[in-house]
Coordinates of C-alpha atoms and ligand atoms in Angstrom, one line a residue:
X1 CA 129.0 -19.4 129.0
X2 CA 131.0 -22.3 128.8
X3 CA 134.0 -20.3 129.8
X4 CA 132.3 -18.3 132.9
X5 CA 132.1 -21.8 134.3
X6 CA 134.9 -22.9 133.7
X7 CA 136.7 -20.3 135.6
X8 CA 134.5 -20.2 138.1
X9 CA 135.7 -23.9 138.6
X10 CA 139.0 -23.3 138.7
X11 CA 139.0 -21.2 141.4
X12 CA 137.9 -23.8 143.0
X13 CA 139.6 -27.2 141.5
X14 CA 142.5 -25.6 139.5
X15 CA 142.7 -25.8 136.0
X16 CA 144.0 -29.2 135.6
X17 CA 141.4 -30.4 137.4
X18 CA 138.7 -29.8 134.5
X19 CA 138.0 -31.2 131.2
X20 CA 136.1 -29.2 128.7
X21 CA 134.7 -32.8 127.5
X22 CA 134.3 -31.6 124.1
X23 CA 130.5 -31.6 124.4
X24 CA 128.6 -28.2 124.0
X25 CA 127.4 -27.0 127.7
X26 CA 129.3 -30.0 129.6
X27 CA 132.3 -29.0 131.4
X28 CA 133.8 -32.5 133.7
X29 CA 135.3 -31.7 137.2
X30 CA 137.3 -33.7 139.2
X31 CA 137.3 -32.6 142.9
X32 CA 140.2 -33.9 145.4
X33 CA 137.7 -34.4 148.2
X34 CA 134.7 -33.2 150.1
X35 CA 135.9 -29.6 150.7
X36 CA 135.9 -28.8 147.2
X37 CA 132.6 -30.5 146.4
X38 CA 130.8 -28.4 148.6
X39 CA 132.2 -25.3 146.8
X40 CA 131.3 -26.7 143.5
X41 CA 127.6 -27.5 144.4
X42 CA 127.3 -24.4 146.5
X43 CA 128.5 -22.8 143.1
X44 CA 126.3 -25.1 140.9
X45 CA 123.2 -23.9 143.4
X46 CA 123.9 -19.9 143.1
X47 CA 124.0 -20.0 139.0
X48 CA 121.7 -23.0 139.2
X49 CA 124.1 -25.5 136.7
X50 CA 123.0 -28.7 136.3
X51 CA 125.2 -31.1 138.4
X52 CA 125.7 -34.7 137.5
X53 CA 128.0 -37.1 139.8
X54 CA 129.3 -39.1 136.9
X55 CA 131.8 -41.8 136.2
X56 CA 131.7 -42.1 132.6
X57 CA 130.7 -39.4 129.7
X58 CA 127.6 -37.4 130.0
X59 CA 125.9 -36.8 126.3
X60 CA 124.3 -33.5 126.9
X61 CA 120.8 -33.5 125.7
X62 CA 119.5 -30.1 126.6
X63 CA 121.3 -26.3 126.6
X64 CA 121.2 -26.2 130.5
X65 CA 125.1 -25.4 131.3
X66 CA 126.1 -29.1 133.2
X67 CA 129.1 -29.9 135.7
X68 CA 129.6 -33.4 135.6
X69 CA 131.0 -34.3 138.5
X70 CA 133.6 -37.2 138.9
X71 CA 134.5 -39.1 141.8
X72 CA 137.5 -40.7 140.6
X73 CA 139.8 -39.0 143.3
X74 CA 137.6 -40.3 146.3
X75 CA 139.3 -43.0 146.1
X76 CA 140.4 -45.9 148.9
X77 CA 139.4 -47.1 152.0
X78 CA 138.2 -44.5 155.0
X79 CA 137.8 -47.1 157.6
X80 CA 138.2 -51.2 157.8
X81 CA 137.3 -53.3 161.1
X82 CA 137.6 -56.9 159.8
X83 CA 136.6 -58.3 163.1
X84 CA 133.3 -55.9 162.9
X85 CA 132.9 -56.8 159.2
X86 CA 132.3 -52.9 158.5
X87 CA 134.3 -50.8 155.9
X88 CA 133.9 -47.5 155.0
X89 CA 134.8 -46.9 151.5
X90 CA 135.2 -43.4 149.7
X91 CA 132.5 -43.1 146.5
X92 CA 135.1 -43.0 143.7
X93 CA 136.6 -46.2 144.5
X94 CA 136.0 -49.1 142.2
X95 CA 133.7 -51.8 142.9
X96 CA 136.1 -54.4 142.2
X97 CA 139.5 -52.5 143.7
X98 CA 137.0 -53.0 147.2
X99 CA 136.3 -56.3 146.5
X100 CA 139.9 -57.2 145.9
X101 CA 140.6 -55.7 149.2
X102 CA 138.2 -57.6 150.9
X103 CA 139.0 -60.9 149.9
X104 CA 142.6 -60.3 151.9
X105 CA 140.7 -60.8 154.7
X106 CA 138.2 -63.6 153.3
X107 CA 135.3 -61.3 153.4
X108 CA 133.0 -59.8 150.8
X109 CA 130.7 -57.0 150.0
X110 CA 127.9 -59.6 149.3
X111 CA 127.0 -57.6 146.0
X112 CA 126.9 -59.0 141.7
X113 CA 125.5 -56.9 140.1
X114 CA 126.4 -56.6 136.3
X115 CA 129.1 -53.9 135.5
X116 CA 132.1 -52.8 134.4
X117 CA 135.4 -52.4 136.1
X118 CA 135.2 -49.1 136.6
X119 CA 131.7 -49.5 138.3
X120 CA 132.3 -47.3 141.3
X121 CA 130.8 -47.9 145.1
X122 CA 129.2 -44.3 145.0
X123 CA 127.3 -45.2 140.9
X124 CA 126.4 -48.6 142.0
X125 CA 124.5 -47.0 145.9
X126 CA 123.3 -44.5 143.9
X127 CA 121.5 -47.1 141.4
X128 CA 120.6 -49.5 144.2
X129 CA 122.4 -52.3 142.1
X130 CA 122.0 -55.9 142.6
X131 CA 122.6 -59.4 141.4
X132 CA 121.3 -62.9 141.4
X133 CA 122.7 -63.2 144.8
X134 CA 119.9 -60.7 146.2
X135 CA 118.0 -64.0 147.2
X136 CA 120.2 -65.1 149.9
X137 CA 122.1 -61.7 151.1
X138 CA 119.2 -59.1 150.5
X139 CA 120.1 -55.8 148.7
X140 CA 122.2 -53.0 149.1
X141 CA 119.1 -51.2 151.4
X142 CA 120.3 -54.1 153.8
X143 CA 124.1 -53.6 153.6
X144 CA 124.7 -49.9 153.9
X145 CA 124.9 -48.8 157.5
X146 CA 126.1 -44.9 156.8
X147 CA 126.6 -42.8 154.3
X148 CA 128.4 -39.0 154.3
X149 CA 126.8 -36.9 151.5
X150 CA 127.4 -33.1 150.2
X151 CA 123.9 -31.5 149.8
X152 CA 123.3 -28.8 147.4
X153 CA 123.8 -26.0 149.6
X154 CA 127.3 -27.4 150.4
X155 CA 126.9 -29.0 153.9
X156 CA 128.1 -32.0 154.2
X157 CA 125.7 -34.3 156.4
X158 CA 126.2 -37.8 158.1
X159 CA 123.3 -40.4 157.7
X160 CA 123.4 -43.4 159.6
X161 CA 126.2 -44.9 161.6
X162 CA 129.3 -47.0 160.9
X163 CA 128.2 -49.3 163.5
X164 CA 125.7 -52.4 162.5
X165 CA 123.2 -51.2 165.4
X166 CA 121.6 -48.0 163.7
X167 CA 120.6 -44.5 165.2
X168 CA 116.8 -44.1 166.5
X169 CA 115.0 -42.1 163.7
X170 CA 114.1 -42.5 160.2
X171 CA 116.8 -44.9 158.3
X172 CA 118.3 -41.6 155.6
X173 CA 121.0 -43.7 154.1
X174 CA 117.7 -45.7 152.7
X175 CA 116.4 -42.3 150.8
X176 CA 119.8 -42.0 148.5
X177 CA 120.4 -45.8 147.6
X178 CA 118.9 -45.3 144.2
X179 CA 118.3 -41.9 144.4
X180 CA 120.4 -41.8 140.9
X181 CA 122.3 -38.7 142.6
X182 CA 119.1 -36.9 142.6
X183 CA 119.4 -35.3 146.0
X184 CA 123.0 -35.1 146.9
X185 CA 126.9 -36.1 146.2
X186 CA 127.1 -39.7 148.2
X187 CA 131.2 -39.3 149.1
X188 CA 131.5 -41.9 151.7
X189 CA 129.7 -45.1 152.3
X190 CA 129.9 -47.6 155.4
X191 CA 128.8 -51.3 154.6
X192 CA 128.2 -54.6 156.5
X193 CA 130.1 -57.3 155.0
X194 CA 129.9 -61.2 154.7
X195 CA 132.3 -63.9 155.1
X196 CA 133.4 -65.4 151.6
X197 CA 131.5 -68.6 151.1
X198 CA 133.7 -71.4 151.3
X199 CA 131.5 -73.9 149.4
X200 CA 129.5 -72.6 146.1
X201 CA 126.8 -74.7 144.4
X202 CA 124.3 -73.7 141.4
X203 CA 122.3 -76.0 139.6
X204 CA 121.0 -74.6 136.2
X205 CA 117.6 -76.7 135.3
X206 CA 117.0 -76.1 131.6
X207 CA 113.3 -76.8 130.1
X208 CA 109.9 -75.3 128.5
X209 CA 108.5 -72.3 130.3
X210 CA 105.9 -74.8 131.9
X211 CA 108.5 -76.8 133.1
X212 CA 110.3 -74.4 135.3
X213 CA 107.5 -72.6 136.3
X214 CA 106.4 -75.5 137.8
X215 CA 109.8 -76.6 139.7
X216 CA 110.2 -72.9 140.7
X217 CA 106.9 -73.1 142.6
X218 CA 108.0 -76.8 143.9
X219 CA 111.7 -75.0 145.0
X220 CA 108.7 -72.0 147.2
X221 CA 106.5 -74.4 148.5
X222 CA 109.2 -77.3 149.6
X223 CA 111.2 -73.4 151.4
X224 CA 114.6 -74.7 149.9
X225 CA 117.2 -72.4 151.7
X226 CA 118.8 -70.7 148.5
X227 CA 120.5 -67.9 147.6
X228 CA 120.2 -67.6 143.8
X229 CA 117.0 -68.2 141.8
X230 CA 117.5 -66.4 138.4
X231 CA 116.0 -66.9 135.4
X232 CA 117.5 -66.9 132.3
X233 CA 117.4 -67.6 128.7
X234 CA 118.8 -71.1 127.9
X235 CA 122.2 -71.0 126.2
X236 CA 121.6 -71.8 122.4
X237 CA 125.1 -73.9 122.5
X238 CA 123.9 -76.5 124.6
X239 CA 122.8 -79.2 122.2
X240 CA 119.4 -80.4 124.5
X241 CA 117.9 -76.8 124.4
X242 CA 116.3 -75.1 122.2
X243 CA 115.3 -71.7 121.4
X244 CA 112.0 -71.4 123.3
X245 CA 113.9 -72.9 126.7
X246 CA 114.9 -71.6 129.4
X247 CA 117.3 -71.9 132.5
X248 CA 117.1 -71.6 135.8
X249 CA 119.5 -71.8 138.3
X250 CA 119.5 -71.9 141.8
X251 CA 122.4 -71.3 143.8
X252 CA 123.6 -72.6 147.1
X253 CA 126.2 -70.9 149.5
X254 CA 125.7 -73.7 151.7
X255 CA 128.6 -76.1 153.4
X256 CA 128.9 -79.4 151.0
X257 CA 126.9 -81.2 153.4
X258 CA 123.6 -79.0 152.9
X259 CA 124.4 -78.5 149.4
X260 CA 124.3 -82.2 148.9
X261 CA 120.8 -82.2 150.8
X262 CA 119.6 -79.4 148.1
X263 CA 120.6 -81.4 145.4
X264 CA 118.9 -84.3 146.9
X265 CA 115.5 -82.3 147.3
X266 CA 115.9 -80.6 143.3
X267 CA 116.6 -84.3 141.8
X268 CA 113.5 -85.6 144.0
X269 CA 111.5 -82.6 142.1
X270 CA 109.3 -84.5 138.7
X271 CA 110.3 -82.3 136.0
X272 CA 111.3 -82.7 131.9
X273 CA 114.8 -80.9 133.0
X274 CA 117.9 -81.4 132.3
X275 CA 120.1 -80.3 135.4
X276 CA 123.7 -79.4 135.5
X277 CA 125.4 -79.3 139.0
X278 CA 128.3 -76.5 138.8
X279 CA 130.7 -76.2 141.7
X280 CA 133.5 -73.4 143.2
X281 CA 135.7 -72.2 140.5
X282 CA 132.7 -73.4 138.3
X283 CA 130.6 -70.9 140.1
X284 CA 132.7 -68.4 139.8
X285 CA 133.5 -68.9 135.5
X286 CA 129.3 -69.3 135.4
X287 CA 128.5 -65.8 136.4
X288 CA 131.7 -64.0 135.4
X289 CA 130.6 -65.5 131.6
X290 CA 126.7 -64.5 132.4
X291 CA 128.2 -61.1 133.5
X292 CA 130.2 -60.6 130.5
X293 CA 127.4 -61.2 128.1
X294 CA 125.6 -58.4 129.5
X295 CA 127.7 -56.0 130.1
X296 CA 128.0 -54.8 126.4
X297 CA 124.2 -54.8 126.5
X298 CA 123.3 -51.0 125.3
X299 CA 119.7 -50.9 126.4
X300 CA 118.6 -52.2 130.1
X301 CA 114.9 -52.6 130.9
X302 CA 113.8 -53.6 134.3
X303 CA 110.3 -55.5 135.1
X304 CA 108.4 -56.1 138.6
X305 CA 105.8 -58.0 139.3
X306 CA 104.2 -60.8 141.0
X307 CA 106.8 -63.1 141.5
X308 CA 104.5 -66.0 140.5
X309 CA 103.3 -64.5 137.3
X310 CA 107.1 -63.6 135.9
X311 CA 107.6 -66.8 133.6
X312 CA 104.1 -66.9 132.0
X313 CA 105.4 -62.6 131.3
X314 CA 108.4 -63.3 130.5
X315 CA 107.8 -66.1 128.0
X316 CA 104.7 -64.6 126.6
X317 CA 107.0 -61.4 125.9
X318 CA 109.6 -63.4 124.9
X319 CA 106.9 -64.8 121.8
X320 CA 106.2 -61.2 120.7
X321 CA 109.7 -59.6 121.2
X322 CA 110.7 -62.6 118.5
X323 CA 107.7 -62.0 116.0
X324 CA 108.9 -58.2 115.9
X325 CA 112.6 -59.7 115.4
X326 CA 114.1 -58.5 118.4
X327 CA 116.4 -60.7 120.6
X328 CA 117.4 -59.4 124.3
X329 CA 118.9 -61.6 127.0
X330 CA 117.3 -62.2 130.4
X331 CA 118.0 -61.8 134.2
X332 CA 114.9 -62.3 136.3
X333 CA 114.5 -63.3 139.9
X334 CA 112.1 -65.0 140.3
X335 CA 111.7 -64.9 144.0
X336 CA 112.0 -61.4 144.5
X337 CA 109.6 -60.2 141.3
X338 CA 112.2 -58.1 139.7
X339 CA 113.9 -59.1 136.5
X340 CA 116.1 -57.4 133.8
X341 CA 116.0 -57.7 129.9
X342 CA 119.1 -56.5 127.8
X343 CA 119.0 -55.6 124.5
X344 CA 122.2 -55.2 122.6
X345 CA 121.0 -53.8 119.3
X346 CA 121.6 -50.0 119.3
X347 CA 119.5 -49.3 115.8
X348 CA 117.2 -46.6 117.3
X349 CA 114.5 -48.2 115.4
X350 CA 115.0 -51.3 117.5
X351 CA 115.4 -49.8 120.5
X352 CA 112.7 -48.1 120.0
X353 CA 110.2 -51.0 119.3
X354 CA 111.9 -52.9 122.4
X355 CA 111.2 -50.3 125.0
X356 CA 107.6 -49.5 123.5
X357 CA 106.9 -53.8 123.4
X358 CA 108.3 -53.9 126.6
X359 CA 106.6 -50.6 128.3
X360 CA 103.5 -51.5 126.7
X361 CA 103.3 -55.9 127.7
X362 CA 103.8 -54.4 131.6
X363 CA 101.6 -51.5 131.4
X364 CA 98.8 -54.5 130.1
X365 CA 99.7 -56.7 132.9
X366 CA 99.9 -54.3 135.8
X367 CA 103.8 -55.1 135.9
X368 CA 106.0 -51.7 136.7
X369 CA 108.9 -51.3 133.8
X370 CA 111.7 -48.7 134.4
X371 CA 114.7 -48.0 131.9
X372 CA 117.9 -47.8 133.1
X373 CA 119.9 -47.4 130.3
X374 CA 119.8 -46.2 126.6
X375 CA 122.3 -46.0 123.8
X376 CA 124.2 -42.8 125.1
X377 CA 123.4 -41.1 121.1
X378 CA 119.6 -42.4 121.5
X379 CA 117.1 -39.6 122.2
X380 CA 114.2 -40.7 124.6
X381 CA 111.5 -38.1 126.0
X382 CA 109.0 -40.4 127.6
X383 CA 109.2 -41.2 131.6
X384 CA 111.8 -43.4 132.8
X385 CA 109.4 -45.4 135.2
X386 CA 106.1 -46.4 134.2
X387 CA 104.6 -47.9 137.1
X388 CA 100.8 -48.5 137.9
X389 CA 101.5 -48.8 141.3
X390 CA 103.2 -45.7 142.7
X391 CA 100.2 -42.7 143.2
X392 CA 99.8 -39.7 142.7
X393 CA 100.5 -38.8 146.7
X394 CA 103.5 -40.8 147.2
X395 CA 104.7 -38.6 143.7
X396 CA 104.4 -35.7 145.7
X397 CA 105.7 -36.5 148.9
X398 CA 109.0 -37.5 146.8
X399 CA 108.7 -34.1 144.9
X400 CA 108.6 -32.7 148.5
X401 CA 111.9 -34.9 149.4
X402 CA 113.5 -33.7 146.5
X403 CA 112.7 -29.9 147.5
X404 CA 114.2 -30.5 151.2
X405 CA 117.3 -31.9 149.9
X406 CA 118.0 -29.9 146.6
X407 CA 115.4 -27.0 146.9
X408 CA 116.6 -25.5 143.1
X409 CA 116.7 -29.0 141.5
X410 CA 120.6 -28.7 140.5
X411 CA 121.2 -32.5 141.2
X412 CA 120.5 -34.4 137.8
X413 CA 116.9 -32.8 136.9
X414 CA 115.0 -35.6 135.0
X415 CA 117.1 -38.7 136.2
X416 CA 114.0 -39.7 138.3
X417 CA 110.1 -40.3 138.3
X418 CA 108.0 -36.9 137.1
X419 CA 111.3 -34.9 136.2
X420 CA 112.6 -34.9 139.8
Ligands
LIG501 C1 124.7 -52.4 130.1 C2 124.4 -52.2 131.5 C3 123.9 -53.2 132.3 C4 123.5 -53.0 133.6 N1 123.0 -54.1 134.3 C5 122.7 -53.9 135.6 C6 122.2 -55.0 136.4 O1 122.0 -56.0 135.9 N2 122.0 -54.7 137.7 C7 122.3 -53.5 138.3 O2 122.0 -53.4 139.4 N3 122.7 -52.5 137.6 C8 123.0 -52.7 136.2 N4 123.4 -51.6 135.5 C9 123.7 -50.4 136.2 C10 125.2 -50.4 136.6 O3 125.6 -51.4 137.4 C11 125.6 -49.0 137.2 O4 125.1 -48.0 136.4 C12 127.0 -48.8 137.3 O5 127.7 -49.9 137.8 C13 127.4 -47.6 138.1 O6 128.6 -47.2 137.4 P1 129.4 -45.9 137.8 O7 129.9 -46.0 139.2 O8 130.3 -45.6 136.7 O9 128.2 -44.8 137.9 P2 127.7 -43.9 136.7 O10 127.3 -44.8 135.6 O11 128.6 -42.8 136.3 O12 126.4 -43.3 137.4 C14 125.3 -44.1 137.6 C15 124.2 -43.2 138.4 O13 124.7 -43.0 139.7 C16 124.8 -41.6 140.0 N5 126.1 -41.4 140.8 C17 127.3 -41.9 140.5 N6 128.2 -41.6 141.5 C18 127.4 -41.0 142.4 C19 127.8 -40.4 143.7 N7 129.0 -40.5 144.2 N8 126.8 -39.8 144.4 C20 125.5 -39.7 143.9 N9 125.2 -40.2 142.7 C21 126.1 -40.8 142.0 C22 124.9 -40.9 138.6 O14 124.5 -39.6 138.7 C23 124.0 -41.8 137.8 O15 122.7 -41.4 138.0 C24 123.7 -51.8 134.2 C25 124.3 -50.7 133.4 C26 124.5 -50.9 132.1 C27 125.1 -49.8 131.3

């Protein structure tokens, strides 16, 4: 079987475009651009293949034949108008080649989310991936202006614009950030950008769970202008914390003058804290050393709930998660009700008890809890997404999406809510 495919691919791609990956029923593709994509998923849709858009290895866990697809030769910028502060940007590209890009011209994709250099534009859409700094410069569903996709039956359609001022109709590009390249191949994307900050602030507040739940309400009700507001576990090095503290730090992209004015308002906040005021290049080190501590995380959990009930959760989880002997690191905005817990063990028995504590502490709050991602080796059958919230209706008006856009379920079957 492995073989039919493989030729059939290499009509397509040329031999030396394919890997056999070494894993049983996975065969890797690396397509030179749109042309051949569409042949490949027109292919995958007639022999109905499984087809994964992929940047790293795929460990196969069923016997349906899979074409993972790679983007890595989409690579570059399509289109760049600095004075519009639009770029269009093929799907392959890194994250952080963009970026680097950018900067030449003082402006940035206002994006931080935690990955990997080889984190591309098209996997990080396609996960709707975000940082701390979604407080001040909204999400990626704000940012992306157009997108070109290949859709299973090989067309190749246009969503959006790559001007700021959209089309009339339904917002598409919407639908495929965090589809998880469930209904199509993303192979371009066109994003708004942001003027590099020129002054960076973040004060990290360190106390008791009581403590900072009461300045984080303070910080709401006094409407500090902010644009990070992230919870996270104290540092254990610091020698005024200890192990049941935690941090939070609120960021300011403000001028000096305004920052100053923050700082003012925080100090002038009644609170057991201790507060450290961090600066520019001390910014910058902060959450490049937060963002390295988390990217060797193996398992990645992510909560939502009420933003004023996510310290009492988090802390309360924090209590049972120790009592079971498991330690994970934290990311939660407060603000926006969303957070993300880390776990770097990869003993399956611990993963195991982590995802059930932390499935099971939502499901008895009414929080939502989605996985999104496992030890590569560790077998999982449950759903993904446990969330109280999304009904049975809206379930099948997705499945109905999902039939529109990939009518024989080629595109990554599972990835998403229900098996879609
Ligand atoms: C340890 C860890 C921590 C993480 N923490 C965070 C976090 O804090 N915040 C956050 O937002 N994200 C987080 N993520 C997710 C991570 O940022 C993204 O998974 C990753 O950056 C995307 O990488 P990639 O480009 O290699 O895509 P891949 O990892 O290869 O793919 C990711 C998903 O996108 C799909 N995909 C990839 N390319 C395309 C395309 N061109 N068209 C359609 N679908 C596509 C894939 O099918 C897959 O479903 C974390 C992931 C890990 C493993």
């Amino acid at each position: 079987m492995q073989g039919t495919v493989a030729a059939l691919l290499a009509e397509i791609v040329g031999t030396s475009a394919i890997d056999p990956s070494g894993n049983p029923g996975v065969i890797a593709v690396h397509p030179d651009g749109e042309e051949q994509i569409s042949q490949i998923c027109r292919l995958a849709q007639d022999h109905k293949w499984r087809l994964v858009p992929r940047n790293r290895p795929l460990v196969q866990q069923n016997s349906t034949p899979t074409v993972v697809l790679y983007t890595d030769k989409l690579v570059g910028i399509s289109e760049y108008a600095p004075g519009d502060m639009i770029v269009s940007v093929r799907s392959g590209t890194p994250f952080e080649a963009l970026q680097d890009s950018l900067r030449t011209k003082q402006q940035m994709l206002a994006l931080d989310p935690v990955c990997d250099s080889h984190a591309t534009v098209g996997g990080l859409v396609a996960c709707a991936a975000y940082g701390p700094s979604r407080v001040g410069y909204g999400v990626l569903r704000d940012m992306v202006t157009g997108m070109r996709v290949v859709r299973a039956d090989g067309s190749v359609i246009k969503v959006g614009s790559k001007v700021v001022k959209n089309v009339a109709g339904y917002d598409l590009p919407k639908l495929f950030i965090g589809s998880h390249g469930s209904l199509g191949i993303i192979t371009e994307c066109t994003f708004k950008l942001r003027p590099i900050p020129r002054h960076r602030t973040l004060f990290a507040l360190t106390g008791s769970a009581t403590e900072i739940a009461r300045i984080y309400q303070e910080i709401m009700r006094r409407a500090l202008s902010v644009c990070a507001l992230e919870l996270v576990g104290a540092p254990q090095s610091s020698p005024s914390s200890n192990s049941d503290d935690w941090m939070l730090l609120v960021g300011s992209d403000e001028v000096a003058d305004a920052a100053q004015a923050l700082q003012a308002q925080i100090q002038a906040i009644d609170g057991r804290v201790s507060l450290e005021i961090m600066q520019n290049s001390q910014v910058a080190e902060f959450w490049n050393r937060y963002r390295q501590e988390l990217i060797p995380a193996a398992t990645v959990l992510r909560v939502q709930m009420a933003p004023t009930r996510m310290v009492a959760f988090a802390a309360s989880l924090r209590q049972v998660l120790s009592e079971l002997g498991i330690s994970v690191k934290w990311s939660l905005t407060l603000s926006e009700g969303v957070g993300k817990i880390y776990g770097h063990d990869r003993d399956p028995k611990n993963v195991e008890t982590l995802v059930n504590t932390v499935v099971r502490q939502c499901q008895s709050t009414m929080a939502s809890s989605v996985i999104e991602a496992l030890p590569p080796e560790f077998l999982w059958t449950q759903p993904m997404m446990q969330s109280p919230r999304v009904r049975e209706s809206e379930l099948r008006l997705m499945q109905q999406i999902k039939d529109a856009y990939d009518p024989r379920g080629i595109f990554n079957p599972g990835v998403y809510a229900r098996g879609m």
